[in-house]
Tab-separated table of N, CA and C in Angstrom:
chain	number	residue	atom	x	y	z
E	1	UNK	N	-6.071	-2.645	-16.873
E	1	UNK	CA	-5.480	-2.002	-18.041
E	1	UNK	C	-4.248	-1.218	-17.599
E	2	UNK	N	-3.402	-1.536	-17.995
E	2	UNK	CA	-1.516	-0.884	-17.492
E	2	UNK	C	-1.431	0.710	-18.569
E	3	UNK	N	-2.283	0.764	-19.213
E	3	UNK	CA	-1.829	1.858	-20.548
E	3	UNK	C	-0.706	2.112	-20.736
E	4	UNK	N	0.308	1.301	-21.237
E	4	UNK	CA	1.397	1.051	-22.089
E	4	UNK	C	2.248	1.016	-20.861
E	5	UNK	N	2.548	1.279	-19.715
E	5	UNK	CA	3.195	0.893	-19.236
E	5	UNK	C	3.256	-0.873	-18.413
E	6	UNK	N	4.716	-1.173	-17.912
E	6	UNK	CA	4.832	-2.183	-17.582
E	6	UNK	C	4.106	-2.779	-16.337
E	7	UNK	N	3.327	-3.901	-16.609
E	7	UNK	CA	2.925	-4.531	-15.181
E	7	UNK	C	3.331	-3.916	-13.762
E	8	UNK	N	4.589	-4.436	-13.738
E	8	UNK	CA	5.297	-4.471	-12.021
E	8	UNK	C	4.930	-2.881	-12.218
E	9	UNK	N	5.585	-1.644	-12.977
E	9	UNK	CA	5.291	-0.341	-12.566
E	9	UNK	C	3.958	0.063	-12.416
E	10	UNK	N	3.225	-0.684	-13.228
E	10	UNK	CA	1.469	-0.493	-13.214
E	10	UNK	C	0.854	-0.562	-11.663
E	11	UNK	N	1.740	-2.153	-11.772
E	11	UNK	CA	1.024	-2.777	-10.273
E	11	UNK	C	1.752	-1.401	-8.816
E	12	UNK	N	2.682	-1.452	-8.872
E	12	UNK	CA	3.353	-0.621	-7.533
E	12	UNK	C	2.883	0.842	-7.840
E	13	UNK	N	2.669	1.622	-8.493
E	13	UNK	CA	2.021	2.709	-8.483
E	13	UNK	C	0.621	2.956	-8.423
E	14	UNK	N	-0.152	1.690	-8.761
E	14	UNK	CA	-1.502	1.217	-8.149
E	14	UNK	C	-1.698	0.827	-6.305
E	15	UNK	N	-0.593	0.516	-6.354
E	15	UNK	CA	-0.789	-0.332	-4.592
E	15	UNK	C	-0.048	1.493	-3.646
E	16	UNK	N	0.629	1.579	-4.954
E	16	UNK	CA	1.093	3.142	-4.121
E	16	UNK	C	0.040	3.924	-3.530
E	17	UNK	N	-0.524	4.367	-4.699
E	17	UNK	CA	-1.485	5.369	-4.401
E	17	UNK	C	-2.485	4.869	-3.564
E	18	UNK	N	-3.161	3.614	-3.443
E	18	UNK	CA	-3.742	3.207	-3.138
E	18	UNK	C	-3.285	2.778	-1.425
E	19	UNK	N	-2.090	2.977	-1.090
E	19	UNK	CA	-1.432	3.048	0.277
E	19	UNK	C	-1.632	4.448	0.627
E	20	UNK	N	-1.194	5.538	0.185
E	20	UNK	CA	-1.341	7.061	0.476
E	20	UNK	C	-2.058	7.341	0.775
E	21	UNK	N	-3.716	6.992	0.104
E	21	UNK	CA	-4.878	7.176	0.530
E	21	UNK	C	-5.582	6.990	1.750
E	22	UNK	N	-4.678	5.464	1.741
E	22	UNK	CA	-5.317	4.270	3.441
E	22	UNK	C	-4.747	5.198	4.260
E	23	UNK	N	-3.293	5.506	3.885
E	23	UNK	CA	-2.561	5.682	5.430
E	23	UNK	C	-2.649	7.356	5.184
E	24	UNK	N	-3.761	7.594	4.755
E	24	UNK	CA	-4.301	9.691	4.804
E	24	UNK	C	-2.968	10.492	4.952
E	25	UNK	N	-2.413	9.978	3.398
E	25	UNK	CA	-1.571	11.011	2.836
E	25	UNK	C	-0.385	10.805	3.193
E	26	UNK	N	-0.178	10.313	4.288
E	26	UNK	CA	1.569	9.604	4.087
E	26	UNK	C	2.166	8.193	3.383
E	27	UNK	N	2.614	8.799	2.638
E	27	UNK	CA	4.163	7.976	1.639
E	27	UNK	C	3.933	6.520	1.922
E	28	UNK	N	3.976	5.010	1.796
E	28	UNK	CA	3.924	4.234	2.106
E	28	UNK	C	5.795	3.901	2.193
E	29	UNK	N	6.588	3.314	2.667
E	29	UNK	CA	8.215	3.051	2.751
E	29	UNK	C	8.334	2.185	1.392
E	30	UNK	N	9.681	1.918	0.776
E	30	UNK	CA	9.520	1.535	-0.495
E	30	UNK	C	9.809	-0.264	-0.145
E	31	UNK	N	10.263	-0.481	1.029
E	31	UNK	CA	10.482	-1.828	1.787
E	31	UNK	C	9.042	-2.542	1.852
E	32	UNK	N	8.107	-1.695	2.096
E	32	UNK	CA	6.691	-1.981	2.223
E	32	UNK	C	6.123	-2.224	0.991
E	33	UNK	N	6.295	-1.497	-0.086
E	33	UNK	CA	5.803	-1.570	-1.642
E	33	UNK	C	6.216	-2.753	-1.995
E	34	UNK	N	7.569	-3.041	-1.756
E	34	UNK	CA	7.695	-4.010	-2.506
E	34	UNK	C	7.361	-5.558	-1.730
E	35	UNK	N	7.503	-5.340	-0.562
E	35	UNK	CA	6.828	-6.398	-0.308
E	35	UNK	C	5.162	-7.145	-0.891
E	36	UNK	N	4.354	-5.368	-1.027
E	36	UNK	CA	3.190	-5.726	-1.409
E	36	UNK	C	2.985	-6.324	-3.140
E	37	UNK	N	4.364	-5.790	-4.003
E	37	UNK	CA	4.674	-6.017	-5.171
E	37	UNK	C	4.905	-7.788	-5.164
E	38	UNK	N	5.700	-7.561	-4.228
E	38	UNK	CA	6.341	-9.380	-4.305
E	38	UNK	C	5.056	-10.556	-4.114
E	39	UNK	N	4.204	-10.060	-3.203
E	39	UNK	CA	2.764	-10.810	-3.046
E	39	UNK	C	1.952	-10.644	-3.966
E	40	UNK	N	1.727	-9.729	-4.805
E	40	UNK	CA	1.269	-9.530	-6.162
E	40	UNK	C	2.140	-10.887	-7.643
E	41	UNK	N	3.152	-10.663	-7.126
E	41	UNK	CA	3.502	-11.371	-8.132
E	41	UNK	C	3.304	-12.735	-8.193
E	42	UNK	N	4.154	-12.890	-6.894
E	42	UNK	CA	3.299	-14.495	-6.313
E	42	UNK	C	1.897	-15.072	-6.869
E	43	UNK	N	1.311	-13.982	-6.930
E	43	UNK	CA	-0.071	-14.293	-6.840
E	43	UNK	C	-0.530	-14.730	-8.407
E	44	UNK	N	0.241	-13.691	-9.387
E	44	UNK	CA	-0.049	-13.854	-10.769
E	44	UNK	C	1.256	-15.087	-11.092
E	45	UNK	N	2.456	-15.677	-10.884
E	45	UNK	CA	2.794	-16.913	-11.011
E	45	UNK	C	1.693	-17.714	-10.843
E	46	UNK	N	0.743	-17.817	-10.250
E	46	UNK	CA	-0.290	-19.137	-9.215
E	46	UNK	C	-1.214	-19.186	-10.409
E	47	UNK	N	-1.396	-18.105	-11.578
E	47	UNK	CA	-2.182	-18.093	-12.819
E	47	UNK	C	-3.058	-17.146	-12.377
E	48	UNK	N	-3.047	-16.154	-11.332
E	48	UNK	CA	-4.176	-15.242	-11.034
E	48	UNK	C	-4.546	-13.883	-11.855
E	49	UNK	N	-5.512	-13.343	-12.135
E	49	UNK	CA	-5.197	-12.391	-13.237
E	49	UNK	C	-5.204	-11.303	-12.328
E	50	UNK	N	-4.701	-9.810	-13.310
E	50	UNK	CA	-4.322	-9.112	-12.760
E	50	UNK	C	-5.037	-8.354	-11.324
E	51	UNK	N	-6.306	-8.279	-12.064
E	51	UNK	CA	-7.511	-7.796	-10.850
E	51	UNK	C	-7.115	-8.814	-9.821
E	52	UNK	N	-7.185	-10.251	-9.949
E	52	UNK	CA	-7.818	-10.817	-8.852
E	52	UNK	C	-6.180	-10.684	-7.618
E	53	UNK	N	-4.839	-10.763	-8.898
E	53	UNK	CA	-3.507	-10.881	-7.980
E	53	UNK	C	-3.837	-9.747	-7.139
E	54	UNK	N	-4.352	-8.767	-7.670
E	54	UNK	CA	-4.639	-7.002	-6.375
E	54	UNK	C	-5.000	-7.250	-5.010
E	55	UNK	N	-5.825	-7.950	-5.070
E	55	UNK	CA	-7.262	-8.450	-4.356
E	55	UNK	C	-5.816	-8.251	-2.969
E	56	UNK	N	-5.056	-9.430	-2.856
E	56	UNK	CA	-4.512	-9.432	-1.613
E	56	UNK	C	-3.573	-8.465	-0.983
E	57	UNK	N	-2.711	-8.360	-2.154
E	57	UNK	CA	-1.997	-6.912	-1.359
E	57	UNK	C	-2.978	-5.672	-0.827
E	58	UNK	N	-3.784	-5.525	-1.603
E	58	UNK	CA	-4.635	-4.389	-1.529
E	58	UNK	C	-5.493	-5.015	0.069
E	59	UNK	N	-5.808	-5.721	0.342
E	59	UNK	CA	-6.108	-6.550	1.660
E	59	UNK	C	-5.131	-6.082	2.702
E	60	UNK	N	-3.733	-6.448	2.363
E	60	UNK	CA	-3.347	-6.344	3.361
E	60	UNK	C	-2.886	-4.706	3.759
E	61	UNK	N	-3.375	-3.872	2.838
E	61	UNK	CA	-3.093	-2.752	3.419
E	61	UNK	C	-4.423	-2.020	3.988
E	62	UNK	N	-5.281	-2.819	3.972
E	62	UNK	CA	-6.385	-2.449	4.838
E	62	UNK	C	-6.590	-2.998	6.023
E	63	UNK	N	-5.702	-4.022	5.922
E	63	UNK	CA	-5.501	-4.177	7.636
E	63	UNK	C	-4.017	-4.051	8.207
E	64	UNK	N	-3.527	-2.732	7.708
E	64	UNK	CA	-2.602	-2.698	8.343
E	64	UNK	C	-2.865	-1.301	9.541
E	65	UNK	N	-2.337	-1.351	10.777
E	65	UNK	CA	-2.049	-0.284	11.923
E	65	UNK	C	-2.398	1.290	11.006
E	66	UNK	N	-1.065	0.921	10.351
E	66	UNK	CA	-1.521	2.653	9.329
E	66	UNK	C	-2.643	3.354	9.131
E	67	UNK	N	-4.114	2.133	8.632
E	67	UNK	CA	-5.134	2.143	7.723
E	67	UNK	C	-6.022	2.080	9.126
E	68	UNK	N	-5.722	1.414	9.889
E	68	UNK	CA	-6.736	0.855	10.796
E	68	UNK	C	-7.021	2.115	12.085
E	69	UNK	N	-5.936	2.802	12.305
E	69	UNK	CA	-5.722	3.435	13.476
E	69	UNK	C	-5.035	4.592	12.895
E	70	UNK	N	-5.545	6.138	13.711
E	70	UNK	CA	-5.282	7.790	12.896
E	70	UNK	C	-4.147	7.274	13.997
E	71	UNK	N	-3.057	7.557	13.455
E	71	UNK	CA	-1.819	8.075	14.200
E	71	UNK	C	-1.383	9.839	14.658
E	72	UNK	N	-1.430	10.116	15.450
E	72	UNK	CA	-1.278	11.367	15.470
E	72	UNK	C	0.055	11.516	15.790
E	73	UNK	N	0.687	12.967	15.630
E	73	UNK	CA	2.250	13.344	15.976
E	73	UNK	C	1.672	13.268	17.437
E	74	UNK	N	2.859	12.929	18.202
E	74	UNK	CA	3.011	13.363	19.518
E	74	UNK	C	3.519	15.173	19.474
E	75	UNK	N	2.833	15.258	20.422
E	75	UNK	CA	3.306	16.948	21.101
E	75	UNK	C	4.285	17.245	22.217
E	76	UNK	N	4.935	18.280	21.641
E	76	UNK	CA	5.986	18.336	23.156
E	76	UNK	C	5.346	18.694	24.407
E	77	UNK	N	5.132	17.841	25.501
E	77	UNK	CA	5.101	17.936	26.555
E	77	UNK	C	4.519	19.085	27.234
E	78	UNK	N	5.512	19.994	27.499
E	78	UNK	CA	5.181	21.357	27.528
E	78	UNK	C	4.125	22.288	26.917
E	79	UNK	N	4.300	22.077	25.658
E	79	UNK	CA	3.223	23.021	24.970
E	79	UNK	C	1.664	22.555	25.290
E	80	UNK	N	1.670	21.827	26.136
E	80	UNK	CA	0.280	20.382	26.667
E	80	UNK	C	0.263	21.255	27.678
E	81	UNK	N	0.987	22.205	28.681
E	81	UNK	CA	0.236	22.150	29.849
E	81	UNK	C	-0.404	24.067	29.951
């Protein structure tokens, strides 16, 4: 259900938030969104409905490095010893 808004904005603010979460609170890049947008769409050209077009982008951000592995900041050197 989009509630009155448009698909593509429905879909990328769905895969958004749904990136923020994986990657614990940092921003997903907008190069990245739309890639996951563009595989979404793909997916609903092929006749897929909306749930099922999710299915893969939403896949692939669960196996991405981000999702898979806590990244931590590195520390300066110094303040380590």
């Amino acid at each position: 259900k989009t509630d009155g808004m448009g698909e593509k904005t429905y879909v990328r603010e769905v895969l958004r938030r749904f990136a923020r979460q994986a990657f614990r609170g940092q921003e997903p890049n907008d190069e990245y969104l739309e890639k996951l947008v563009q595989r979404f769409n793909a997916n609903r050209d092929k006749g897929q409905t909306l749930r099922g077009a999710l299915i893969d982008p939403l896949s692939i951000i669960l196996s991405s490095p981000s999702f898979l592995y806590m990244i931590e900041p590195s520390g300066n050197e110094n303040s380590q010893r």
